[in-house]
mmCIF file of C-alpha atoms in Angstrom:
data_model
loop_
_atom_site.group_PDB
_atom_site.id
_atom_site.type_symbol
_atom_site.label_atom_id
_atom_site.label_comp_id
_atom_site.label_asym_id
_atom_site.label_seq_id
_atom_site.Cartn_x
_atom_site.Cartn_y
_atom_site.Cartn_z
ATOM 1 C CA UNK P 1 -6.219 -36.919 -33.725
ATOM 2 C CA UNK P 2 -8.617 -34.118 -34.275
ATOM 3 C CA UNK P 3 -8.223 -33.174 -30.572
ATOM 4 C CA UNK P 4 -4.259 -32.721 -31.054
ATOM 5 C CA UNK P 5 -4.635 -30.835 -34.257
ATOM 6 C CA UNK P 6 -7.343 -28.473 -32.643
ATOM 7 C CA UNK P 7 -4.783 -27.805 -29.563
ATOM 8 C CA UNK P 8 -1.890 -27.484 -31.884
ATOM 9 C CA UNK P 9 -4.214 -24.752 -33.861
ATOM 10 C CA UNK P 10 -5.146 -23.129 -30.251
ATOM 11 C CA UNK P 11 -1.664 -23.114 -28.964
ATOM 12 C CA UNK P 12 -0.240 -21.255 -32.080
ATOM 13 C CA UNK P 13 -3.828 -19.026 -32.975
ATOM 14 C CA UNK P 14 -3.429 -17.463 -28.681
ATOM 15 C CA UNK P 15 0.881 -16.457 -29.705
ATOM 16 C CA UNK P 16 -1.021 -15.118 -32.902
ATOM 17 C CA UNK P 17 -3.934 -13.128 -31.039
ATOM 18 C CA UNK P 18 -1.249 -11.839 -28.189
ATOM 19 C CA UNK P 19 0.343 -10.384 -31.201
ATOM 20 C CA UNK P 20 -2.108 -8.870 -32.629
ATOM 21 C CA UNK P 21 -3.600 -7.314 -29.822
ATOM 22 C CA UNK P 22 -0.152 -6.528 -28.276
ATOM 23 C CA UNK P 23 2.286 -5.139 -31.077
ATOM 24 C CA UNK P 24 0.150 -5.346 -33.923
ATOM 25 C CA UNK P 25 -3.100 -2.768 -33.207
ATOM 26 C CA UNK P 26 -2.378 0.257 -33.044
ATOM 27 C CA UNK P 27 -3.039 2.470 -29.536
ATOM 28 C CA UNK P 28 -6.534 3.950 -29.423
ATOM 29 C CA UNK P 29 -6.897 7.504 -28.767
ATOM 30 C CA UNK P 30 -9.632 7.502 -26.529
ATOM 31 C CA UNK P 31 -8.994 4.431 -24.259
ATOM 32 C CA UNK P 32 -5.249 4.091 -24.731
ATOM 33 C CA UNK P 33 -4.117 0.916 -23.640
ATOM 34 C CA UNK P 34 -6.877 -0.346 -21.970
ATOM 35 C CA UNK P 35 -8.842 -0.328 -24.996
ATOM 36 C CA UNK P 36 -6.434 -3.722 -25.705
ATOM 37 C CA UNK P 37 -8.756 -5.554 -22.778
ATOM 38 C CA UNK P 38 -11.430 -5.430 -25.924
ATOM 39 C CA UNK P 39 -9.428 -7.936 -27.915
ATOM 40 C CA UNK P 40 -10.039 -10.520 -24.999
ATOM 41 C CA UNK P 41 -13.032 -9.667 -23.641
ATOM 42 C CA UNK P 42 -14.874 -9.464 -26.727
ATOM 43 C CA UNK P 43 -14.089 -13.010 -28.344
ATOM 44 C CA UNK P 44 -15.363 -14.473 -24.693
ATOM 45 C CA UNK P 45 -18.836 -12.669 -24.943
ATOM 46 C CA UNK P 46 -19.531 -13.702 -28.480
ATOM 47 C CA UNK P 47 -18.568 -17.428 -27.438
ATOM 48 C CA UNK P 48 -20.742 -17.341 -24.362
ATOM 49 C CA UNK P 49 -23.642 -16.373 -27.020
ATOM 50 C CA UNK P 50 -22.470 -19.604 -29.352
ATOM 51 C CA UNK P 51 -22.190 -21.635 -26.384
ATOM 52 C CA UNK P 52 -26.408 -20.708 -25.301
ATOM 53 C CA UNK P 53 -27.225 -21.669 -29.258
ATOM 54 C CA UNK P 54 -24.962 -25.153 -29.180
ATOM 55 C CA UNK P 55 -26.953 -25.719 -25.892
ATOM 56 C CA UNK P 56 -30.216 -25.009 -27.244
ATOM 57 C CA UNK P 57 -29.445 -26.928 -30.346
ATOM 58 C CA UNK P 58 -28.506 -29.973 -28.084
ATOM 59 C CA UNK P 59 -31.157 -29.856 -26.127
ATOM 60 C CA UNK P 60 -33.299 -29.138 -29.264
ATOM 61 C CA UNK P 61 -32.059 -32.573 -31.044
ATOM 62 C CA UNK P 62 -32.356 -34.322 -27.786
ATOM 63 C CA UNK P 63 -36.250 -33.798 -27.630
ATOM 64 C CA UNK P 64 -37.007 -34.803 -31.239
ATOM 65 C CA UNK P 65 -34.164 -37.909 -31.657
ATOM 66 C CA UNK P 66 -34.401 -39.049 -28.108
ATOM 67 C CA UNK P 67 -30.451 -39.646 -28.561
ATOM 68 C CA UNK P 68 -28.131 -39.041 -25.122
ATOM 69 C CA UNK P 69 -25.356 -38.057 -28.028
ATOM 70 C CA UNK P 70 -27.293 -34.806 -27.891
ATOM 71 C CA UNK P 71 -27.848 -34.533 -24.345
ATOM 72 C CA UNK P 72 -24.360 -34.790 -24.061
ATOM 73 C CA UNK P 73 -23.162 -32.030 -26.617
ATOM 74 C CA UNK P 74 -25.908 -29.883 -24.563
ATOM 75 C CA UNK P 75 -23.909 -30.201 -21.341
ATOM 76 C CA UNK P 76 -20.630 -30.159 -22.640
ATOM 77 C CA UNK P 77 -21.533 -26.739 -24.381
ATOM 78 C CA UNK P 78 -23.130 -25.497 -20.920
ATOM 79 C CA UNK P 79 -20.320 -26.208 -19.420
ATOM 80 C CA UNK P 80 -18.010 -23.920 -21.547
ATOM 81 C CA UNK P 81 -21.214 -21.699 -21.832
ATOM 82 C CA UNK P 82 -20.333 -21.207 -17.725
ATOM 83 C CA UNK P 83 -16.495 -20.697 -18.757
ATOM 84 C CA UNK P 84 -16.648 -18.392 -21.180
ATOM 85 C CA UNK P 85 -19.999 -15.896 -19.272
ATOM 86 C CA UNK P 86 -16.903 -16.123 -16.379
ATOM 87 C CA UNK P 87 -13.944 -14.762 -18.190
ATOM 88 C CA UNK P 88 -16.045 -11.977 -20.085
ATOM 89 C CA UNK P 89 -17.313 -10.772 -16.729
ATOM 90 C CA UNK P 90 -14.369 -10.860 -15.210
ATOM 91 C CA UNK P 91 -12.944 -8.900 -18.144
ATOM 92 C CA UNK P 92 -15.806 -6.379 -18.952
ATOM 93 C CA UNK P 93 -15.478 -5.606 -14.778
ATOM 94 C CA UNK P 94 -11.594 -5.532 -15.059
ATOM 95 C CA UNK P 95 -12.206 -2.805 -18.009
ATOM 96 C CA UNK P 96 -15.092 -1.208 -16.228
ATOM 97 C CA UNK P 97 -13.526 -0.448 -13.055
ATOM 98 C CA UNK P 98 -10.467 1.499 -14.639
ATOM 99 C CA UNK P 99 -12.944 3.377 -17.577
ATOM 100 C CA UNK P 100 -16.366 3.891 -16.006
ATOM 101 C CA UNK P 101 -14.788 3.827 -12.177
ATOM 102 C CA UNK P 102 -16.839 1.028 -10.870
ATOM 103 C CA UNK P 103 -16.766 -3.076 -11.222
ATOM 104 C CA UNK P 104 -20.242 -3.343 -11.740
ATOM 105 C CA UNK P 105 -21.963 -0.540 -13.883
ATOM 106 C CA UNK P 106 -25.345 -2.671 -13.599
ATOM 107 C CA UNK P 107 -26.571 -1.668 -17.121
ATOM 108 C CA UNK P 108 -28.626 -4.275 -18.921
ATOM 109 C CA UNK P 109 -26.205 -5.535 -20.745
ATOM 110 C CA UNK P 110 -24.079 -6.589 -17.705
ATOM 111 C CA UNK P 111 -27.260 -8.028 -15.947
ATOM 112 C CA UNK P 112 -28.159 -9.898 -19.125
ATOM 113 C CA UNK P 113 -24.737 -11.527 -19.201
ATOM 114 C CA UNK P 114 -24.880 -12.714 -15.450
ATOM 115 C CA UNK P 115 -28.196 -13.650 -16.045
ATOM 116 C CA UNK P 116 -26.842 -16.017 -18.989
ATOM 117 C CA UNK P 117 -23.811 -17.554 -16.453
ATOM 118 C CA UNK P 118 -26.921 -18.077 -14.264
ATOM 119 C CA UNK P 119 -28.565 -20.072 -16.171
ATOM 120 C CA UNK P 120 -25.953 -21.948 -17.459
ATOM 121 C CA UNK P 121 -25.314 -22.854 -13.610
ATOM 122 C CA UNK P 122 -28.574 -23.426 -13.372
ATOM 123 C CA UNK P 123 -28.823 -25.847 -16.138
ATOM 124 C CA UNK P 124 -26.025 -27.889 -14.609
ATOM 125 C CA UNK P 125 -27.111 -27.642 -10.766
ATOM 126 C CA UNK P 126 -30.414 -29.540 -11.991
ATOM 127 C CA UNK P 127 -28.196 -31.944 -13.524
ATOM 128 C CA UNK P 128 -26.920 -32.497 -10.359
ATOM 129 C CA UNK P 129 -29.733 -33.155 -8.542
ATOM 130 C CA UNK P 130 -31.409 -35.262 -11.656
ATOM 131 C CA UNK P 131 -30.152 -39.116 -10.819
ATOM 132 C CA UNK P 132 -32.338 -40.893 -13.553
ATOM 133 C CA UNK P 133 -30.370 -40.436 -17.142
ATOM 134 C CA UNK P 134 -33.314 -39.691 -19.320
ATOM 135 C CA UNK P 135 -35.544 -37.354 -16.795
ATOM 136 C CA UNK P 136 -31.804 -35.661 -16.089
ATOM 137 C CA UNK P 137 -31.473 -34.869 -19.784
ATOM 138 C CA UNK P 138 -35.407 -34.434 -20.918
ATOM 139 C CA UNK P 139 -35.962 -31.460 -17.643
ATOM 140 C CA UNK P 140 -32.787 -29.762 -18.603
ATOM 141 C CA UNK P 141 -33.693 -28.877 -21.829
ATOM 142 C CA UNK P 142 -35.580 -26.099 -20.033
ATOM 143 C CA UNK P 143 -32.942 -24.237 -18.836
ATOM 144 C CA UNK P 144 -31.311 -24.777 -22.508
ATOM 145 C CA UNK P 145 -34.181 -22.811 -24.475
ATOM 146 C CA UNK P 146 -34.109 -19.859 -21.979
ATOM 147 C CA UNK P 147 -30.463 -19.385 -22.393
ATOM 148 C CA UNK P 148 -31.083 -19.178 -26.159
ATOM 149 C CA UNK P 149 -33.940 -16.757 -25.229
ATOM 150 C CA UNK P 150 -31.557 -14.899 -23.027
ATOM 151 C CA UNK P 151 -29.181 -13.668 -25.800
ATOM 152 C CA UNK P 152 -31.084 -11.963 -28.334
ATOM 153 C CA UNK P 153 -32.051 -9.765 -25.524
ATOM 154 C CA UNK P 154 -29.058 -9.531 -24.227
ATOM 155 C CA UNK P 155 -27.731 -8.719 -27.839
ATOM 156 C CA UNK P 156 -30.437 -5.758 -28.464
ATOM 157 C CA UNK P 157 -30.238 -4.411 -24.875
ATOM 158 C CA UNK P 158 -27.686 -1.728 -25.811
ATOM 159 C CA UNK P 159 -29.906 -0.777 -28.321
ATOM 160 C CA UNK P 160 -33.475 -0.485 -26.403
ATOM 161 C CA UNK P 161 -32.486 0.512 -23.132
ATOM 162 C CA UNK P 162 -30.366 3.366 -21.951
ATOM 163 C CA UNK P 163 -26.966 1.285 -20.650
ATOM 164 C CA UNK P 164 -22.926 2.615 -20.491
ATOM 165 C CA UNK P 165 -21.854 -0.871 -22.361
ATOM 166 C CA UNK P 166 -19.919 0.326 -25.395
ATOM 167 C CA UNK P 167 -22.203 0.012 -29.061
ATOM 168 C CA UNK P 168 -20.533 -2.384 -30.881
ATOM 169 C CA UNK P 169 -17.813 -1.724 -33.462
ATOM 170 C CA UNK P 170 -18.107 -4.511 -36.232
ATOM 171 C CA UNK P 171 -21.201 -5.634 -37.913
ATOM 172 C CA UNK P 172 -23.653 -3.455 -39.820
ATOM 173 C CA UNK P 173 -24.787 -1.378 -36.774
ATOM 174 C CA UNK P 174 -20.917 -1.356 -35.875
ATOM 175 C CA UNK P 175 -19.435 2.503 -34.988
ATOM 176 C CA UNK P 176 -16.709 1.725 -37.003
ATOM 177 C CA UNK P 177 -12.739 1.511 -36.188
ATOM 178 C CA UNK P 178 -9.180 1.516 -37.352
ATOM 179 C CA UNK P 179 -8.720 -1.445 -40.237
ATOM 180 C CA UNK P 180 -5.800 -2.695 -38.260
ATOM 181 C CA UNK P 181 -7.950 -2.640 -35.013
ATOM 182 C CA UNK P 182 -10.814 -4.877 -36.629
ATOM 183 C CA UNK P 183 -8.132 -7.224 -37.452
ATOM 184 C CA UNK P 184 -7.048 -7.566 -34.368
ATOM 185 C CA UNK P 185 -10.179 -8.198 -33.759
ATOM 186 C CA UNK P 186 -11.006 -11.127 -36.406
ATOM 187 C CA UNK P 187 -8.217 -12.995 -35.347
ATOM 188 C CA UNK P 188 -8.764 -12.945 -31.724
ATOM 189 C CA UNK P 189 -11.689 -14.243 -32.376
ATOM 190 C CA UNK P 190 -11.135 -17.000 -34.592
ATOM 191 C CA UNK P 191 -8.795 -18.280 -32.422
ATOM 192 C CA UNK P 192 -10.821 -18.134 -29.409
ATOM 193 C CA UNK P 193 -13.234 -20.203 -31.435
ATOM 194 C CA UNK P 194 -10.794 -22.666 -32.696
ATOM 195 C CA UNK P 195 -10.082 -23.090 -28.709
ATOM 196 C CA UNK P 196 -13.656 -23.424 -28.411
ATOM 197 C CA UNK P 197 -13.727 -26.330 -30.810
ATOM 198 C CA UNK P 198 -10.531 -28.016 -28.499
ATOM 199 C CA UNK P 199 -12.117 -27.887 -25.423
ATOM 200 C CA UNK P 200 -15.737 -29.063 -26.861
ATOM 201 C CA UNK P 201 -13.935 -32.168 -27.758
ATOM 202 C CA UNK P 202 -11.418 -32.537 -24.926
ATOM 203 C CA UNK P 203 -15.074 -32.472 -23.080
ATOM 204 C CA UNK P 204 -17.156 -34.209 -25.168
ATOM 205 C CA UNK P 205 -14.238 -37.050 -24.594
ATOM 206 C CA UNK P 206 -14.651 -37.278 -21.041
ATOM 207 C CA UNK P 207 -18.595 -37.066 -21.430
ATOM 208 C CA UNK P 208 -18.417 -40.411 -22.963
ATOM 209 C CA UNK P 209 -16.353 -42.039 -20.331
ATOM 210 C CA UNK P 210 -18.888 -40.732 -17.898
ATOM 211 C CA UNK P 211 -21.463 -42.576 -19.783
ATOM 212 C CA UNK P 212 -19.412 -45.463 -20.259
ATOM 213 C CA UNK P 213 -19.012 -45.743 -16.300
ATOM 214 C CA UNK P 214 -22.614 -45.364 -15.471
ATOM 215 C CA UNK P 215 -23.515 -48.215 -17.724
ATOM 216 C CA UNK P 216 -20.511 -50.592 -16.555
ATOM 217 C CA UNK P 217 -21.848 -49.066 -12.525
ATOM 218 C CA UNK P 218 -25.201 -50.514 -13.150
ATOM 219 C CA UNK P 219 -24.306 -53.318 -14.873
ATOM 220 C CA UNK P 220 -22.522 -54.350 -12.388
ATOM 221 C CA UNK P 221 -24.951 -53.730 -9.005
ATOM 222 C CA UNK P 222 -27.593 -55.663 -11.233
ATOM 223 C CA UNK P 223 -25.079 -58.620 -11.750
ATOM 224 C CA UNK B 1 -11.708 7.078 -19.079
ATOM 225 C CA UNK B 2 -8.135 7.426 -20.165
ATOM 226 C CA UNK B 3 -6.203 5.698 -16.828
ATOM 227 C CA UNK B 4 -2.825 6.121 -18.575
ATOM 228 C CA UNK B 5 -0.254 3.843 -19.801
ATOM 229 C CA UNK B 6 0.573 2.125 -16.724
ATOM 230 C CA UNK B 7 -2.911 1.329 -14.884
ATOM 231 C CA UNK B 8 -4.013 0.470 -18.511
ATOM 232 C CA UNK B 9 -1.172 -2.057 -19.004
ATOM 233 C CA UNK B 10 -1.896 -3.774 -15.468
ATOM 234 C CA UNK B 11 -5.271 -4.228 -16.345
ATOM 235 C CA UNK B 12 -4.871 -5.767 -19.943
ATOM 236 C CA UNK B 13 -2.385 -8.337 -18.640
ATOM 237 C CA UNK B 14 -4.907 -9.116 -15.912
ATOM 238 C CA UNK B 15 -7.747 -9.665 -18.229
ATOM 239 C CA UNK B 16 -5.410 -11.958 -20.357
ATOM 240 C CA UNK B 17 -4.076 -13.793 -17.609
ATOM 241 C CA UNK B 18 -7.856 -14.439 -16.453
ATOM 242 C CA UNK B 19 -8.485 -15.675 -20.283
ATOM 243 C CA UNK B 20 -5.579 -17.906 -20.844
ATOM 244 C CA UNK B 21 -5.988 -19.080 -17.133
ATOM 245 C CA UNK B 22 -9.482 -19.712 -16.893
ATOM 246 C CA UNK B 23 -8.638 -21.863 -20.269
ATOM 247 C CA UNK B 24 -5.734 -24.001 -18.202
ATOM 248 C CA UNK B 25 -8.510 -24.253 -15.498
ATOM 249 C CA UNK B 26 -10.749 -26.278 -17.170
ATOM 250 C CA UNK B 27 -8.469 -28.086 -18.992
ATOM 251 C CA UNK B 28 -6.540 -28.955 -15.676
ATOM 252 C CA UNK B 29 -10.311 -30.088 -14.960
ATOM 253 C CA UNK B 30 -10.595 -32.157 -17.529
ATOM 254 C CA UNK B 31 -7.186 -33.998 -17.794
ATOM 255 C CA UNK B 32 -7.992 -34.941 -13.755
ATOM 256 C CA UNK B 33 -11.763 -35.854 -14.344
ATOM 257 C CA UNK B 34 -10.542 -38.550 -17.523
ATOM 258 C CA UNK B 35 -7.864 -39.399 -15.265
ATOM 259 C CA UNK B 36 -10.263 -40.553 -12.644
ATOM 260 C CA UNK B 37 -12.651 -42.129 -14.882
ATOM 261 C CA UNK B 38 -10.310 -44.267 -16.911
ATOM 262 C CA UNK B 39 -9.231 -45.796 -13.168
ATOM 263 C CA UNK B 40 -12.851 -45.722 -12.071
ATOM 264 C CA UNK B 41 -13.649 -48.034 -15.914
ATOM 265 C CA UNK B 42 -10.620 -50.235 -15.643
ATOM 266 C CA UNK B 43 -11.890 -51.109 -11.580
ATOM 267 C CA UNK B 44 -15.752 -51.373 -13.201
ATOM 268 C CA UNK B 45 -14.434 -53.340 -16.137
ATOM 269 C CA UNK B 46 -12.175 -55.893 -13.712
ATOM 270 C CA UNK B 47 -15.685 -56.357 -11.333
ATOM 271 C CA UNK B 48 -17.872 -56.974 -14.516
ATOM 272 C CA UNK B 49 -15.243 -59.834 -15.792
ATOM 273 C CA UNK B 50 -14.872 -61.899 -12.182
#
């Protein structure tokens, strides 16, 4: 039930957000159209962030409750954590290729954000090669706290270093923008994390089935 | 910086289309995965009755 009524509120937030960032914001002067790329791309990098603390969290839990409930909600999140680092990328190099005249600028920002993907690949490649349940969940907590490491720095890198990745325009540090821009931008992202929320528990569904059949797998080789 | 009205247009509907498709992707993914599963279960759950 909570699944449905999380896809119903994705299906209707995205016609929302493609309005908004279509028809609604106005044209910016600078970037013209392109600037509308922002509207996507920057809902996706914020998640990928949120995805590295749900991980962490997860794994966190995991250690101190010993509960595979946690281990799962770790995966599940690196999973989308692998998802979402994809599509802002992809986005950020769509943008980048048209504004700065290259698909990979290689600023630290950009690094930092592969570097994130990469460990969230990481983190489930172990997985992968982890067949024992509890050693599987207990070794990838590793990978979980340096993701969460990961983003702070890759948060305060356009501030330390020298990079060509945009400063950002909301927040207290934000350059500022047009009111009917940040709009645009609120409710892009609000519905990109109400889609969050849909596919955590379409996933977090499935996780348990994959549980469910490794128990009822070796309960039945023992029998 | 500017690329113009057209360029710009191409590339915002390819960054959406990457969004919004990356998002069928997985949940493509994860409609075939439960799929699986729920056959894989039933099989598991017929073997641990016998």
């Amino acid at each position: 039930m909570r699944t449905r009524i999380l896809g119903i509120a994705s299906g209707a937030g995205i016609a929302v957000a493609l309005y908004f960032a279509l028809i609604y914001a106005p044209t910016e002067q600078t970037m013209g159209v392109l600037q509308r790329v922002f509207y996507f791309h920057l809902p996706q990098a914020i998640l990928s962030y949120i995805a590295a603390f749900m991980v962490g969290f997860g794994s966190l839990m995991y250690l101190a409750t010993r509960d595979l409930k946690w281990d799962r909600f770790a995966y599940c999140n690196a999973e989308l954590g692998v998802l979402f680092t994809a599509t802002t990328l992809i986005t950020g190099m769509i943008w980048g290729r048209l504004a700065w005249n290259t698909w990979w600028a290689g600023d630290a920002r950009t690094n930092l954000e592969l570097i994130l993907g990469l460990l969230y690949v990481g983190y489930l490649m172990l997985r992968g090669y982890l067949p024992e349940r509890e050693k599987r969940a207990r070794l990838s907590t590793v990978f979980g706290f340096l993701a969460v490491l990961d983003v702070p720095i890759n948060y305060g890198a356009i501030y330390w270093w020298d990079t060509q990745h945009p400063k950002p325009v909301l927040g207290p540090r934000g350059g500022g923008a047009d009111p009917d821009i940040k709009l645009a931008i609120y409710v892009s992202l609000i519905t990109f994390t109400i889609v969050y929320a849909w596919l955590l528990t379409k996933r977090l569904g499935v996780a348990r089935i994959e549980d469910e059949v490794g128990e009822l797998e070796a309960a039945v080789e023992t029998a | 910086m500017n690329p113009g009205p057209t360029l710009g247009l191409i590339a915002v509907a390819a960054a959406y289309t990457v969004v919004l498709g990356g998002l069928l992707l997985f949940l493509n993914l994860m409609a075939s995965r439960r799929r699986k599963l729920e056959k894989r279960r039933a099989k598991l759950l017929e073997q641990a009755g016998r």
